[in-house]
Tab-separated table of C-alpha atoms in Angstrom:
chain	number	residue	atom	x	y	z
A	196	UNK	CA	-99.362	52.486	35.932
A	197	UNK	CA	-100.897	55.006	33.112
A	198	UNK	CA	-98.641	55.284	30.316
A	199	UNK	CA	-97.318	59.205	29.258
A	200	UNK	CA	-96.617	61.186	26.267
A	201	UNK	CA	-94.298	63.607	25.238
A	202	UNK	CA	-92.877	65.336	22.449
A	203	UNK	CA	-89.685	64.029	21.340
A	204	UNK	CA	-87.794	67.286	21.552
A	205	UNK	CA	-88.113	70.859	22.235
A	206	UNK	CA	-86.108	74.110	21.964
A	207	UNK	CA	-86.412	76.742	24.736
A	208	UNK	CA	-84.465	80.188	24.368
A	209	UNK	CA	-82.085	81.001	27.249
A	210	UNK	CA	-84.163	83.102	29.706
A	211	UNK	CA	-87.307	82.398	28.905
A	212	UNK	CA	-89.750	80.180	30.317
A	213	UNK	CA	-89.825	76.161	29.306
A	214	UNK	CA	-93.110	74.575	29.026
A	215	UNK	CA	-93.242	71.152	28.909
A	216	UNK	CA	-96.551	69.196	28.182
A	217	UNK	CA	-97.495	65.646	28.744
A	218	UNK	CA	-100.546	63.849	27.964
A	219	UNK	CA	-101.859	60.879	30.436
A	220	UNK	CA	-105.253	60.339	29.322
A	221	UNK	CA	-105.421	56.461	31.525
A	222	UNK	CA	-104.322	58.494	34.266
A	223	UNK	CA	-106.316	56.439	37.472
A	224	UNK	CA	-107.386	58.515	40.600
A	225	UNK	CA	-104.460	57.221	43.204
A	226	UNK	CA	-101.417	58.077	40.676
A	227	UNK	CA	-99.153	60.991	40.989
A	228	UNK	CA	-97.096	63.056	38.202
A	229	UNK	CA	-93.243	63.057	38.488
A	230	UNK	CA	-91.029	64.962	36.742
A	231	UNK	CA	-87.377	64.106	36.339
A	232	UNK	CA	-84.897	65.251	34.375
A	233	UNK	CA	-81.354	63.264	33.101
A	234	UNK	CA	-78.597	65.278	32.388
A	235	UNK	CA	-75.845	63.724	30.173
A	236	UNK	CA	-74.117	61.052	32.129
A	237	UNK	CA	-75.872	61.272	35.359
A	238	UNK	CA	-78.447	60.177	36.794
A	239	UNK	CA	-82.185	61.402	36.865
A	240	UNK	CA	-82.774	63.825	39.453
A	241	UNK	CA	-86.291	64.281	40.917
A	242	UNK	CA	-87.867	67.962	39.791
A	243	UNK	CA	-91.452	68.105	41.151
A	244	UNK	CA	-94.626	65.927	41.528
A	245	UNK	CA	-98.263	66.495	42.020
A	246	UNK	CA	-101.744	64.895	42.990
A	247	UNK	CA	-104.635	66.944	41.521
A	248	UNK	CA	-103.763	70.596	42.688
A	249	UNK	CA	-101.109	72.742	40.915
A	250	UNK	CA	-97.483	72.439	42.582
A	251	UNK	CA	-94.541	75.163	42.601
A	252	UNK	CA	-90.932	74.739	44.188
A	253	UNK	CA	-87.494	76.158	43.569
A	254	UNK	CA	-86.944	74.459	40.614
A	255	UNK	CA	-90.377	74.582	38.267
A	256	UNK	CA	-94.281	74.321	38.468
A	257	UNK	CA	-96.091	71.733	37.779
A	258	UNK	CA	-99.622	72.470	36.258
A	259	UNK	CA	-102.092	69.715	36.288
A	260	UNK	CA	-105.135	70.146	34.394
A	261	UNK	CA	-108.561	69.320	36.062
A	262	UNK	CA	-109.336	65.872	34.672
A	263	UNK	CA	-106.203	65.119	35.611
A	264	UNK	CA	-105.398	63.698	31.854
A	265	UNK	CA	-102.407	65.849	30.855
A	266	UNK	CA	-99.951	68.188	32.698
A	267	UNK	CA	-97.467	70.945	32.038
A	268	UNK	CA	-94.143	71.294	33.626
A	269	UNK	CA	-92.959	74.865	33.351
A	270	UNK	CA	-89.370	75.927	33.991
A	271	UNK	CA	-89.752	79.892	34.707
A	272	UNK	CA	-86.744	81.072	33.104
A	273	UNK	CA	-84.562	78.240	31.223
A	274	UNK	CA	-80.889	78.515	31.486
A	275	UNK	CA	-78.212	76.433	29.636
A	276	UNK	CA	-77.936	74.302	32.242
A	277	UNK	CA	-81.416	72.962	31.929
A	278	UNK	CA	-80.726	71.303	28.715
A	279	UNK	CA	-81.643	67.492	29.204
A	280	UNK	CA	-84.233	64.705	29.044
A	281	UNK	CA	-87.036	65.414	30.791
A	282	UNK	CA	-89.219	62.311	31.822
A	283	UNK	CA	-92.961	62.571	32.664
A	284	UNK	CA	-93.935	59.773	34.711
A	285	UNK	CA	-97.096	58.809	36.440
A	286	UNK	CA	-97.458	56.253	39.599
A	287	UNK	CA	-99.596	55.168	41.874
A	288	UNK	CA	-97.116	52.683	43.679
A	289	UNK	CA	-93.446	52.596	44.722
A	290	UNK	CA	-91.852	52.004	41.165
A	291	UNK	CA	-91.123	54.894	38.665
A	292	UNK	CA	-91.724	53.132	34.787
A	293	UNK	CA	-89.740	55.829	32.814
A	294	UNK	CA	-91.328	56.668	28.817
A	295	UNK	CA	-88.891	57.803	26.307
A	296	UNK	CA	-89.092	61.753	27.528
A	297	UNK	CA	-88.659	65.226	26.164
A	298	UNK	CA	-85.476	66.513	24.724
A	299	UNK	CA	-85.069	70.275	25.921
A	300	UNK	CA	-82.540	72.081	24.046
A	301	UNK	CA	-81.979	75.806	25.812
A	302	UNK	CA	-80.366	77.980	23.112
A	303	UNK	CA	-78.453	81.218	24.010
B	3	UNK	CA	-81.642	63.716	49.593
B	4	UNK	CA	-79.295	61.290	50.199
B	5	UNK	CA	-75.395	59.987	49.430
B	6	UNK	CA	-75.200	56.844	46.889
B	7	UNK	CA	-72.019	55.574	46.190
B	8	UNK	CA	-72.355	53.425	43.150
B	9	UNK	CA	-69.123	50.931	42.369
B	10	UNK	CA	-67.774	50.465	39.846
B	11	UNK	CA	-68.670	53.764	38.249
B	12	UNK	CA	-67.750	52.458	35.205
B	13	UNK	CA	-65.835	48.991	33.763
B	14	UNK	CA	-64.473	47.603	30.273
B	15	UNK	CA	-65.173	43.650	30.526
B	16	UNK	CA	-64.722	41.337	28.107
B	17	UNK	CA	-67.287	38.696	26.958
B	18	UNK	CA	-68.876	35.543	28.810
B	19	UNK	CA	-67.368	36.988	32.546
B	20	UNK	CA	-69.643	38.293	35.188
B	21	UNK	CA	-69.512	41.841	36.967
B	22	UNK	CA	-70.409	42.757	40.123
B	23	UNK	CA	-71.892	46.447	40.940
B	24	UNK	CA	-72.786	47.525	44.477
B	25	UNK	CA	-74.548	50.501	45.493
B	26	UNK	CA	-74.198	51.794	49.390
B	27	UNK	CA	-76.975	54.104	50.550
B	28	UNK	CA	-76.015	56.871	53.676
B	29	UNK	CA	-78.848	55.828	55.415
B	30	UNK	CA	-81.868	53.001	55.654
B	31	UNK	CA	-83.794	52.354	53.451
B	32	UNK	CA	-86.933	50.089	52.305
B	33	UNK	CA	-86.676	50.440	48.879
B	34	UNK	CA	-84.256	49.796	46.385
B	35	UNK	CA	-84.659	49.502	42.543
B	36	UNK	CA	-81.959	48.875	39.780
B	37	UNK	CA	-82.271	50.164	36.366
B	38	UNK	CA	-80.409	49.430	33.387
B	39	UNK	CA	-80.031	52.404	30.428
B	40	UNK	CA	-78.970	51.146	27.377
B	41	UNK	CA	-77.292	53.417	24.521
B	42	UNK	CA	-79.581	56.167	23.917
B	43	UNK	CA	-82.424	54.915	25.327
B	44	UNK	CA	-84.822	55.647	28.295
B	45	UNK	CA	-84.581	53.918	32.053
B	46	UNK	CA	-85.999	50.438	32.360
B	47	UNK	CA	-86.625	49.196	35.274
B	48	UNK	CA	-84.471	45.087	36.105
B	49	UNK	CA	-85.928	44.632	39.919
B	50	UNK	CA	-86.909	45.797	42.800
B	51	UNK	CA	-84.497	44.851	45.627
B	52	UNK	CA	-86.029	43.460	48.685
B	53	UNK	CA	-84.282	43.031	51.860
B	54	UNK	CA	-84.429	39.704	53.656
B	55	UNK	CA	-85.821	38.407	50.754
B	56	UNK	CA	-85.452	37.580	47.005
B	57	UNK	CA	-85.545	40.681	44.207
B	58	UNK	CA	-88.703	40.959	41.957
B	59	UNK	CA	-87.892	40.748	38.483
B	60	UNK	CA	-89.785	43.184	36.021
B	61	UNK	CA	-90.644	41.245	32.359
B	62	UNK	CA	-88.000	40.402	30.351
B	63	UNK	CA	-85.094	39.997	33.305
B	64	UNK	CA	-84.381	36.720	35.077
B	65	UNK	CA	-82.183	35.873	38.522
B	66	UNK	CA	-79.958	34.081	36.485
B	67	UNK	CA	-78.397	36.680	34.118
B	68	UNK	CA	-78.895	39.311	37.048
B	69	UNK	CA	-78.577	37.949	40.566
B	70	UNK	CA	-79.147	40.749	42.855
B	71	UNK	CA	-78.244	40.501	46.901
B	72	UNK	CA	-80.080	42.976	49.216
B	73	UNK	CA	-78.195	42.434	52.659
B	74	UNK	CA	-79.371	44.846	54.945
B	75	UNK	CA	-81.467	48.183	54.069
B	76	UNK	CA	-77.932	50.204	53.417
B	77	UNK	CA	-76.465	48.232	50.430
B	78	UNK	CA	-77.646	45.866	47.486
B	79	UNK	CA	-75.191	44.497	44.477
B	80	UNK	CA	-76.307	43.557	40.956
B	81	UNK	CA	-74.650	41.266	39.305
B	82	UNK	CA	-74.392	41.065	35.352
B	83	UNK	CA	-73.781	37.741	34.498
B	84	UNK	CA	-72.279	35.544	31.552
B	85	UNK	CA	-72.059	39.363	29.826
B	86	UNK	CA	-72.320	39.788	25.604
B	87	UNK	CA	-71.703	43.475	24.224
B	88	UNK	CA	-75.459	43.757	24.227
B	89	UNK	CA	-75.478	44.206	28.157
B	90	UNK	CA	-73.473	47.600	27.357
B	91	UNK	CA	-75.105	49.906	29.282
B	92	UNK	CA	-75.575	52.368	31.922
B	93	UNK	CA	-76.500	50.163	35.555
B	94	UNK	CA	-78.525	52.561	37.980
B	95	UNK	CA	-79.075	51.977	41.656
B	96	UNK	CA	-82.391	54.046	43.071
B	97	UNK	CA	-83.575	54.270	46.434
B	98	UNK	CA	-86.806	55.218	47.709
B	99	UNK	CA	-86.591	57.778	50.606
B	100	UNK	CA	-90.397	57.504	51.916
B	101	UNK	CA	-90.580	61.265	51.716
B	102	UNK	CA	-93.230	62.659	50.228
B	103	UNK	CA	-91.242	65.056	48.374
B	104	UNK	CA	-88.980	63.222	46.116
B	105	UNK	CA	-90.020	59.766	45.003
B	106	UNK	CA	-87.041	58.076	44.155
B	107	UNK	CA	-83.113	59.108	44.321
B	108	UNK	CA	-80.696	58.173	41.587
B	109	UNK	CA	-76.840	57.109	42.254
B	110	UNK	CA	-74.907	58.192	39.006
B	111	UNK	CA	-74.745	54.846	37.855
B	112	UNK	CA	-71.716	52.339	36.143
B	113	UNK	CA	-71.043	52.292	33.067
B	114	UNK	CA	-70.285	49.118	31.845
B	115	UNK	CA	-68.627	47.987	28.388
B	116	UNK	CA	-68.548	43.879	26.853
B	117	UNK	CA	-66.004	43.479	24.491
């Protein structure tokens, strides 16, 4: 599977909207993007994934630029609660490797 | 999503014993994966447990220190064996749904402690 990078950390304001980048430059034409996030003291919880095309649910939106090499995971408008480690992964098979991921701070 | 139910959710052992950690899954399942998270540090991935068969071991883990059972497609146990305080850690069970929409589901994992 491609390997990922992300910033270490980040700070978001409360309210407004999170962007999160990740670079995956090996990325090879079967693997998918996951996003997860880890709260403190639980476990990850699945956010959003995506093939080629752009990808929006409930929780954020998932923007995949067109050579497929890095991606943006946006969180519309970032509450406390968002504050975690956010983990960029990318797989093109049934295991999930997990990089060291993003630290989002959300600051009132 | 589904229900995990991850035992012990967390333990205080004391060196050179063995603990046992079972995870029980609401409903079948093909895959299941353990994860160990050490002290500030990312997920890595121990095995992949296989029903009816033995677990695959990523690098760096061996059947001997973690002996893993996969009984039927609702429940697996990892075992940590002969433990030293550097096997502190957070143990994570994960299940693979075969939805399309979410790729893998996390219990909330043990929490272990060597002395």
């Amino acid at each position: 599977d491609a390997k990922t990078t992300q910033p270490t950390s980040m700070d978001c304001a409360e309210g407004r909207a999170a962007n999160l980048p990740c670079n995956h430059s090996t990325i090879s034409g079967n693997e998918y993007v996951y996003w997860y996030r880890q709260i403190h003291s639980q476990g990850p919880q699945y956010i959003i994934h995506g093939l080629k095309n752009n990808e929006t649910n409930e929780m954020a939106s998932l923007i995949i630029t067109e050579d497929r090499k890095s991606s943006t995971l946006i969180l519309p408008h970032a509450t406390l609660r968002d504050t975690a480690v956010y983990y960029c992964i990318v797989s093109g098979g049934n295991k999930l490797v997990f990089g060291a991921g993003t630290i989002l701070r959300v600051k009132s | 999503s589904a229900v995990i139910s991850q035992k012990p959710s967390r333990d205080i052992c004391q060196r050179g014993t063995s603990l046992t950690i079972q995870c029980q899954v609401d409903s079948q399942v093909t895959m299941m994966f353990w994860y160990r998270q050490q002290p500030g540090q990312s997920l890595t991935l121990i095995a992949t447990a296989n029903q009816g068969s033995e677990a695959t071991y990523e690098s760096g883990f061996v059947i001997d220190k973690f002996p893993i059972s996969r009984p039927n497609l609702t429940f697996s146990t990892l075992t940590v064996s002969n433990m030293s305080p550097e096997d502190s850690s957070i143990y994570l069970c994960s299940v693979d749904l075969g939805r399309a929409r979410e790729k893998l589901f996390f219990g909330s994992g043990t929490q272990l402690s060597v002395l």
